[in-house]
Short mmCIF file of C-alpha atoms in Angstrom, two decimals:
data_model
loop_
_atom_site.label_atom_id
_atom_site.label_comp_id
_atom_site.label_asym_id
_atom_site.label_seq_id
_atom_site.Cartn_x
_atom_site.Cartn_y
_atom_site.Cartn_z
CA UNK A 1 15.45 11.11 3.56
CA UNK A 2 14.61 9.62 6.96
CA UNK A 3 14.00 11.17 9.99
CA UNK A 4 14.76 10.25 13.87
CA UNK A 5 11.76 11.05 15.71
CA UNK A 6 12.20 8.28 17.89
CA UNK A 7 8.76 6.59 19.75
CA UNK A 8 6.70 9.75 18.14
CA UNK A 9 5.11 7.07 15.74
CA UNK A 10 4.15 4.74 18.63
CA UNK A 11 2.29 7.82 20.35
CA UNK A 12 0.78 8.65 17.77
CA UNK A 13 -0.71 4.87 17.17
CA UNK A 14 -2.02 4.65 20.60
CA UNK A 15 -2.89 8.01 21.57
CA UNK A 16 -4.42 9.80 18.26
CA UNK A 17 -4.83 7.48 15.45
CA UNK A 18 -8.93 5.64 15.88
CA UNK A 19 -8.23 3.93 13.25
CA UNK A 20 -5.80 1.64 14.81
CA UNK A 21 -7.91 0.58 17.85
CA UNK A 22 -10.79 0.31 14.87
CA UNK A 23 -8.98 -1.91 12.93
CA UNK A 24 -7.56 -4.19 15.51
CA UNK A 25 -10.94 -4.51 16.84
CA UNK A 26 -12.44 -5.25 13.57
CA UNK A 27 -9.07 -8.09 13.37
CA UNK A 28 -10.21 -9.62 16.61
CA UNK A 29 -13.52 -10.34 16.29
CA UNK A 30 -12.51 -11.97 12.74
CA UNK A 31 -10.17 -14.07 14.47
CA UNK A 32 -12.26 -14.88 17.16
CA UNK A 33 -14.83 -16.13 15.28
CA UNK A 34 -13.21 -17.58 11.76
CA UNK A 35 -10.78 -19.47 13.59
CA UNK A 36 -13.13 -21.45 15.10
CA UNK A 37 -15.64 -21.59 12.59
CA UNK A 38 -12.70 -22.64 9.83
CA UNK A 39 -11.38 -25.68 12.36
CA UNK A 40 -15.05 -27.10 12.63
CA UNK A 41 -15.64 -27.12 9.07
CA UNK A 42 -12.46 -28.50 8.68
CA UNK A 43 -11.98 -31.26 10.83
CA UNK A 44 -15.68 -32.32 10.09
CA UNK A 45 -15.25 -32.58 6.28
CA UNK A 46 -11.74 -34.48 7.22
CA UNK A 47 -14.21 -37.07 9.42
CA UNK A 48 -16.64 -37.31 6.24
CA UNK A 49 -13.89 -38.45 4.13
CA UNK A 50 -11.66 -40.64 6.69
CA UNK A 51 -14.58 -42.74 6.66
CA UNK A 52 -16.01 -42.63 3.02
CA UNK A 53 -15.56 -45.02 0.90
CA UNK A 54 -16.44 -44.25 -2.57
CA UNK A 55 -15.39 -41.74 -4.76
CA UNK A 56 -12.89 -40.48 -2.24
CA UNK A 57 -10.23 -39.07 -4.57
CA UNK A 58 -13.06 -36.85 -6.18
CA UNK A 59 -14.60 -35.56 -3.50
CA UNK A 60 -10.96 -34.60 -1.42
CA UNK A 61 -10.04 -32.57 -4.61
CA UNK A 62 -13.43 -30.83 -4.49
CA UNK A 63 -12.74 -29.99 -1.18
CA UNK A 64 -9.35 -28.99 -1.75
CA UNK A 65 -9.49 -26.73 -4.73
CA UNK A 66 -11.09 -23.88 -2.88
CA UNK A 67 -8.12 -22.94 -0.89
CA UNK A 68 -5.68 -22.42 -4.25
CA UNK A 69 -8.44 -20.73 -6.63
CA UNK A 70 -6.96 -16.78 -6.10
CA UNK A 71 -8.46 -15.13 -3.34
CA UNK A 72 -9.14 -11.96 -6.07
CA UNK A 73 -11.33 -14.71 -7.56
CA UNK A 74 -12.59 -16.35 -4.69
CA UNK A 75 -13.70 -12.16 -3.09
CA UNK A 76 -15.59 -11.47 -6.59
CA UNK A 77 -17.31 -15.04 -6.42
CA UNK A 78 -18.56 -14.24 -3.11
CA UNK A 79 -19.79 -11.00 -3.84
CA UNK A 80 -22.25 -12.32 -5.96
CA UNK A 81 -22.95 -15.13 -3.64
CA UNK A 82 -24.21 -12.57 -0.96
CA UNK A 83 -25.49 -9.97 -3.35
CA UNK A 84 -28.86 -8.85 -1.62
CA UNK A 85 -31.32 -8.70 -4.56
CA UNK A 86 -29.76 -11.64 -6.63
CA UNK A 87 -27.61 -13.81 -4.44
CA UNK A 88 -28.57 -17.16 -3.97
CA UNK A 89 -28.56 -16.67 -0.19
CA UNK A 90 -30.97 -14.01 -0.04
CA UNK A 91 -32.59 -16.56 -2.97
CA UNK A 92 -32.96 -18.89 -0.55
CA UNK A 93 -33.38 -16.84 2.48
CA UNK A 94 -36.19 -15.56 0.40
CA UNK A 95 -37.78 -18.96 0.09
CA UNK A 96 -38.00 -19.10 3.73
CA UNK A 97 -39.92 -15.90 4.47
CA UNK A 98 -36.64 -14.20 5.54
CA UNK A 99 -35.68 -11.03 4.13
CA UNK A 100 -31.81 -11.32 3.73
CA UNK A 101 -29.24 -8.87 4.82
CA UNK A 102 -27.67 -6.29 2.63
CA UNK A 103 -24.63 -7.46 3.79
CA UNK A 104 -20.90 -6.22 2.24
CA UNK A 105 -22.99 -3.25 2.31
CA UNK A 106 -24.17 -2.93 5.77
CA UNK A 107 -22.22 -2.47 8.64
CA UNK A 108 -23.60 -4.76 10.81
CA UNK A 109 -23.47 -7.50 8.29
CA UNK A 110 -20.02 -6.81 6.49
CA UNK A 111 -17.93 -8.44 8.46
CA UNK A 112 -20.00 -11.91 9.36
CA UNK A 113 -20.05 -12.48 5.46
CA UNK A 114 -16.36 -11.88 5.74
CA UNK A 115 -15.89 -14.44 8.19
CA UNK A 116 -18.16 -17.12 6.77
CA UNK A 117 -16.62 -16.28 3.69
CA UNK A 118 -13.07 -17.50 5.37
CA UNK A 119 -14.51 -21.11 5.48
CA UNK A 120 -14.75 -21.25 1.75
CA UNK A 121 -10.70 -22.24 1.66
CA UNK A 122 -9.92 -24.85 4.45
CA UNK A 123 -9.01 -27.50 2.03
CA UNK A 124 -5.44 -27.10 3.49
CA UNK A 125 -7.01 -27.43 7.06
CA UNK A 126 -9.57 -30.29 6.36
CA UNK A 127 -6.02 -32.69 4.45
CA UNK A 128 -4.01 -32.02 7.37
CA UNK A 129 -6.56 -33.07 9.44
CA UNK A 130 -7.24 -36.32 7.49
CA UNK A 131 -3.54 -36.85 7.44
CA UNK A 132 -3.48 -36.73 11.48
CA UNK A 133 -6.52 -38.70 11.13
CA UNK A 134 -4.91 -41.61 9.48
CA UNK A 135 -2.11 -41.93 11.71
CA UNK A 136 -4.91 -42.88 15.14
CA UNK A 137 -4.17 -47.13 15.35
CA UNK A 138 -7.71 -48.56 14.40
CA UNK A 139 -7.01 -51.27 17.04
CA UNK A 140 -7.65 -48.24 19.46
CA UNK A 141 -11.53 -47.89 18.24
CA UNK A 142 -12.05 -51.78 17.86
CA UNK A 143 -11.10 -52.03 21.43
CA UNK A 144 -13.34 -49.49 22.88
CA UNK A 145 -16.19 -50.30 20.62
CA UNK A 146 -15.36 -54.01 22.46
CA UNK A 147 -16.19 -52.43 25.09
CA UNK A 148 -19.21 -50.94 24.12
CA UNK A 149 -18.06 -46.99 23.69
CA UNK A 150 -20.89 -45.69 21.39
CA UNK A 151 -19.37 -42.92 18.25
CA UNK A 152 -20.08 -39.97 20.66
CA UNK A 153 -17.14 -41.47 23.05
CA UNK A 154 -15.10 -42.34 20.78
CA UNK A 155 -14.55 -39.44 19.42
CA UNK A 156 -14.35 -37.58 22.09
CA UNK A 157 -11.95 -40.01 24.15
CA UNK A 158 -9.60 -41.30 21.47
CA UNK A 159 -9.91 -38.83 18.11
CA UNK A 160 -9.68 -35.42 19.93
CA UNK A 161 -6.51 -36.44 21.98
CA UNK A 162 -4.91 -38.42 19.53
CA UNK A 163 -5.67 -35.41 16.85
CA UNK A 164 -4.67 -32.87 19.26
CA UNK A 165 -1.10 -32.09 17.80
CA UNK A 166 -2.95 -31.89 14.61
CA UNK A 167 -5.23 -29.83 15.77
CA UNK A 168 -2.82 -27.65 17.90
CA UNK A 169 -0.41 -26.92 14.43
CA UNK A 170 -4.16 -26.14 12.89
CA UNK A 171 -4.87 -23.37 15.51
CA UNK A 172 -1.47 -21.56 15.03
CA UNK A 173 -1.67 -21.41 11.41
CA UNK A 174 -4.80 -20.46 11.04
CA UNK A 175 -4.59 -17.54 13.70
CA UNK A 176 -1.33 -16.32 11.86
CA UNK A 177 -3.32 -16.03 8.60
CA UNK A 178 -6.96 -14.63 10.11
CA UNK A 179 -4.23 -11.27 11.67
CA UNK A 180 -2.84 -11.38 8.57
CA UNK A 181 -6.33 -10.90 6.03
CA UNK A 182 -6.12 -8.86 3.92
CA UNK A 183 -6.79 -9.23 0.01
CA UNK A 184 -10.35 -10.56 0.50
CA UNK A 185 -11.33 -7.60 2.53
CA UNK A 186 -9.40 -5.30 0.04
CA UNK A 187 -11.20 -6.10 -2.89
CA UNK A 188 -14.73 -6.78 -1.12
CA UNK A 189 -14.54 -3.75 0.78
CA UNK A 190 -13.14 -1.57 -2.50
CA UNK A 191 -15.76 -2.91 -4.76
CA UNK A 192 -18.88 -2.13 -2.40
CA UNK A 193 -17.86 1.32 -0.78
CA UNK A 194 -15.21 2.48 -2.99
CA UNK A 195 -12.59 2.95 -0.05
CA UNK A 196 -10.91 0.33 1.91
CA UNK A 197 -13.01 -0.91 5.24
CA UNK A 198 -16.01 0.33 4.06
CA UNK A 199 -18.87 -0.04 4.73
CA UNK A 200 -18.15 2.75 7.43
CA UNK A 201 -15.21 1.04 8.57
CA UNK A 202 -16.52 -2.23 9.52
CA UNK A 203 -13.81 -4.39 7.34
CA UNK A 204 -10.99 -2.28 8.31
CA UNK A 205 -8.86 -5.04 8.85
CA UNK A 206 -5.87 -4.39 10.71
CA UNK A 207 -3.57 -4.64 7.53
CA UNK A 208 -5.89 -2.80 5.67
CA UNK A 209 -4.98 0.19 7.61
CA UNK A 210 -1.40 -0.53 7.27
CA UNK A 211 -1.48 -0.51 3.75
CA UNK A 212 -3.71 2.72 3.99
CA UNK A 213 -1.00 4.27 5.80
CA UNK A 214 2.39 3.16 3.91
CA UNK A 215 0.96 3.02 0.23
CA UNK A 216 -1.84 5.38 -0.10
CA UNK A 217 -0.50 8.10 2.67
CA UNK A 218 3.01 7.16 2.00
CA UNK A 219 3.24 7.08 6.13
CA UNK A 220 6.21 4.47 5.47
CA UNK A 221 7.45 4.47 9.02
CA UNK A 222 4.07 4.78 10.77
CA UNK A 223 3.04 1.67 8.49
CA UNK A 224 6.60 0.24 9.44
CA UNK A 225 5.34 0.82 13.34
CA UNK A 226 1.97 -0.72 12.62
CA UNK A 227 3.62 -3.74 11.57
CA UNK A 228 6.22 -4.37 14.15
CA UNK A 229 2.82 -4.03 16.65
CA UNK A 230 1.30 -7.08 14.70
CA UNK A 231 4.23 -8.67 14.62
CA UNK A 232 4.45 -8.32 18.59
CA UNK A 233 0.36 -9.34 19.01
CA UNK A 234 1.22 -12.14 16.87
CA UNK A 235 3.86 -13.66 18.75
CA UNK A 236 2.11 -12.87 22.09
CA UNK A 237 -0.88 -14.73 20.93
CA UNK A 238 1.41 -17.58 19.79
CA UNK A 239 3.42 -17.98 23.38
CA UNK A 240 -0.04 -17.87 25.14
CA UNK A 241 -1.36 -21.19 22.90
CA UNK A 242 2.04 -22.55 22.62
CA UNK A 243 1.98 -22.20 26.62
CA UNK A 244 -1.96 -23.77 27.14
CA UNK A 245 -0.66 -26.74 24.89
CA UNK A 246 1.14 -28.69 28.02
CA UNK A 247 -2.78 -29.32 28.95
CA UNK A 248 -4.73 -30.19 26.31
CA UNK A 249 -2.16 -31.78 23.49
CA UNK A 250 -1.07 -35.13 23.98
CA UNK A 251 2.02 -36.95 22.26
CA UNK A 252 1.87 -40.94 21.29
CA UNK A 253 4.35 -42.18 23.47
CA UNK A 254 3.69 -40.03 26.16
CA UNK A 255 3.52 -41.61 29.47
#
């Protein structure tokens, strides 16, 4: 049965557990980077097909189908993507007079195919983006190319505000999901070192080390503290862009 032990499991997180400040680290950086990285790719493939013409249907669905092929699938696919002695990145690396990385199994490498990896499934990103993309008045770009704004401006001065609720839903989501990672890094980092986060730790993604701790350790209330701390990072992050939005977002209609 349960036992009281009050805020023991909170001192323990923060004053003698290294994986916890490792794997929040490790959760960071991933966001930090893959958000980013995922909203580029995104909103540029939505810009490709906003103003395609042909073949539209086709190439939206090959966009698309990425982000609902399992991510069990998608991990093992990419394995053999960055393999280092028959990938066809190193391949083409190779080509180039580069020697490629090793890396889901090196350390320093691990966790940048991990987050390049993360741009493989932003086919919900890239049609929300197209739908917010559809709903800008074209009678706003005829009148500034009347008056002579070049493609450069125009993006800049009428698609980035007039996307930026779009783009503001975009960024929550997809820093909800990059805390959240976890079945990618399970199975990439189980199949290369044989333990979760390796190599040596560098994929220990923060709910890696919660599931460590509940379902391997059976630590069901340290794993139970773990995730009321995510929770709380979560929502903090959350607040401080919901916050920052009064600036940058701007609302049809709004005066």
């Amino acid at each position: 049965p349960p036992q009281w032990i009050g805020f023991d499991n909170y001192v323990r997180m923060f004053t003698n557990d290294p994986d916890f400040y490792q794997s929040l680290k490790v959760t960071i950086i991933f966001t930090i980077t893959s958000v980013p990285l995922r909203m580029v790719v995104a909103l540029f493939l939505a810009i490709l097909l906003n103003e395609a013409t042909r073949a539209v249907g086709f190439f939206r669905t090959a966009f698309y189908i990425p982000s609902i092929v399992a991510s069990v699938a998608s991990a093992v696919l990419w394995t053999w993507i960055f393999n280092s002695r028959f990938g066809p990145v190193n391949g083409f690396l190779k080509t180039l007079g580069i020697a490629g990385p090793k890396w889901f199994t090196d350390p320093q490498f691990a966790l940048a195919g991990l987050v390049i990896m993360s741009a493989w499934g932003i086919g919900g990103e890239m049609l929300i983006f197209l739908a917010g993309l559809k709903g800008i008045p074209l009678s706003l770009y005829e009148a500034a190319e009347v008056d002579g704004a070049g493609r450069l401006t125009r993006f800049l001065r009428i698609t980035l505000p007039m996307l930026s609720p779009t783009i503001f839903f975009n960024l929550i989501m997809s820093m909800i999901g990059a805390f959240q990672t976890f079945d990618s890094a399970f199975v990439i980092s189980t199949a290369h070192g044989g333990q979760i986060g390796a190599p040596l730790k560098s994929t220990l993604f923060y709910l890696l080390h919660l599931y460590q701790e509940g379902f391997s350790f059976l630590n069901m209330g340290y794993a139970s503290a773990l995730a009321w701390v995510l929770f709380i990072i979560i929502l903090a992050v959350t607040v401080l862009i919901n916050r920052s939005s009064k600036n940058w977002v701007f609302y049809s209609g709004e005066n």
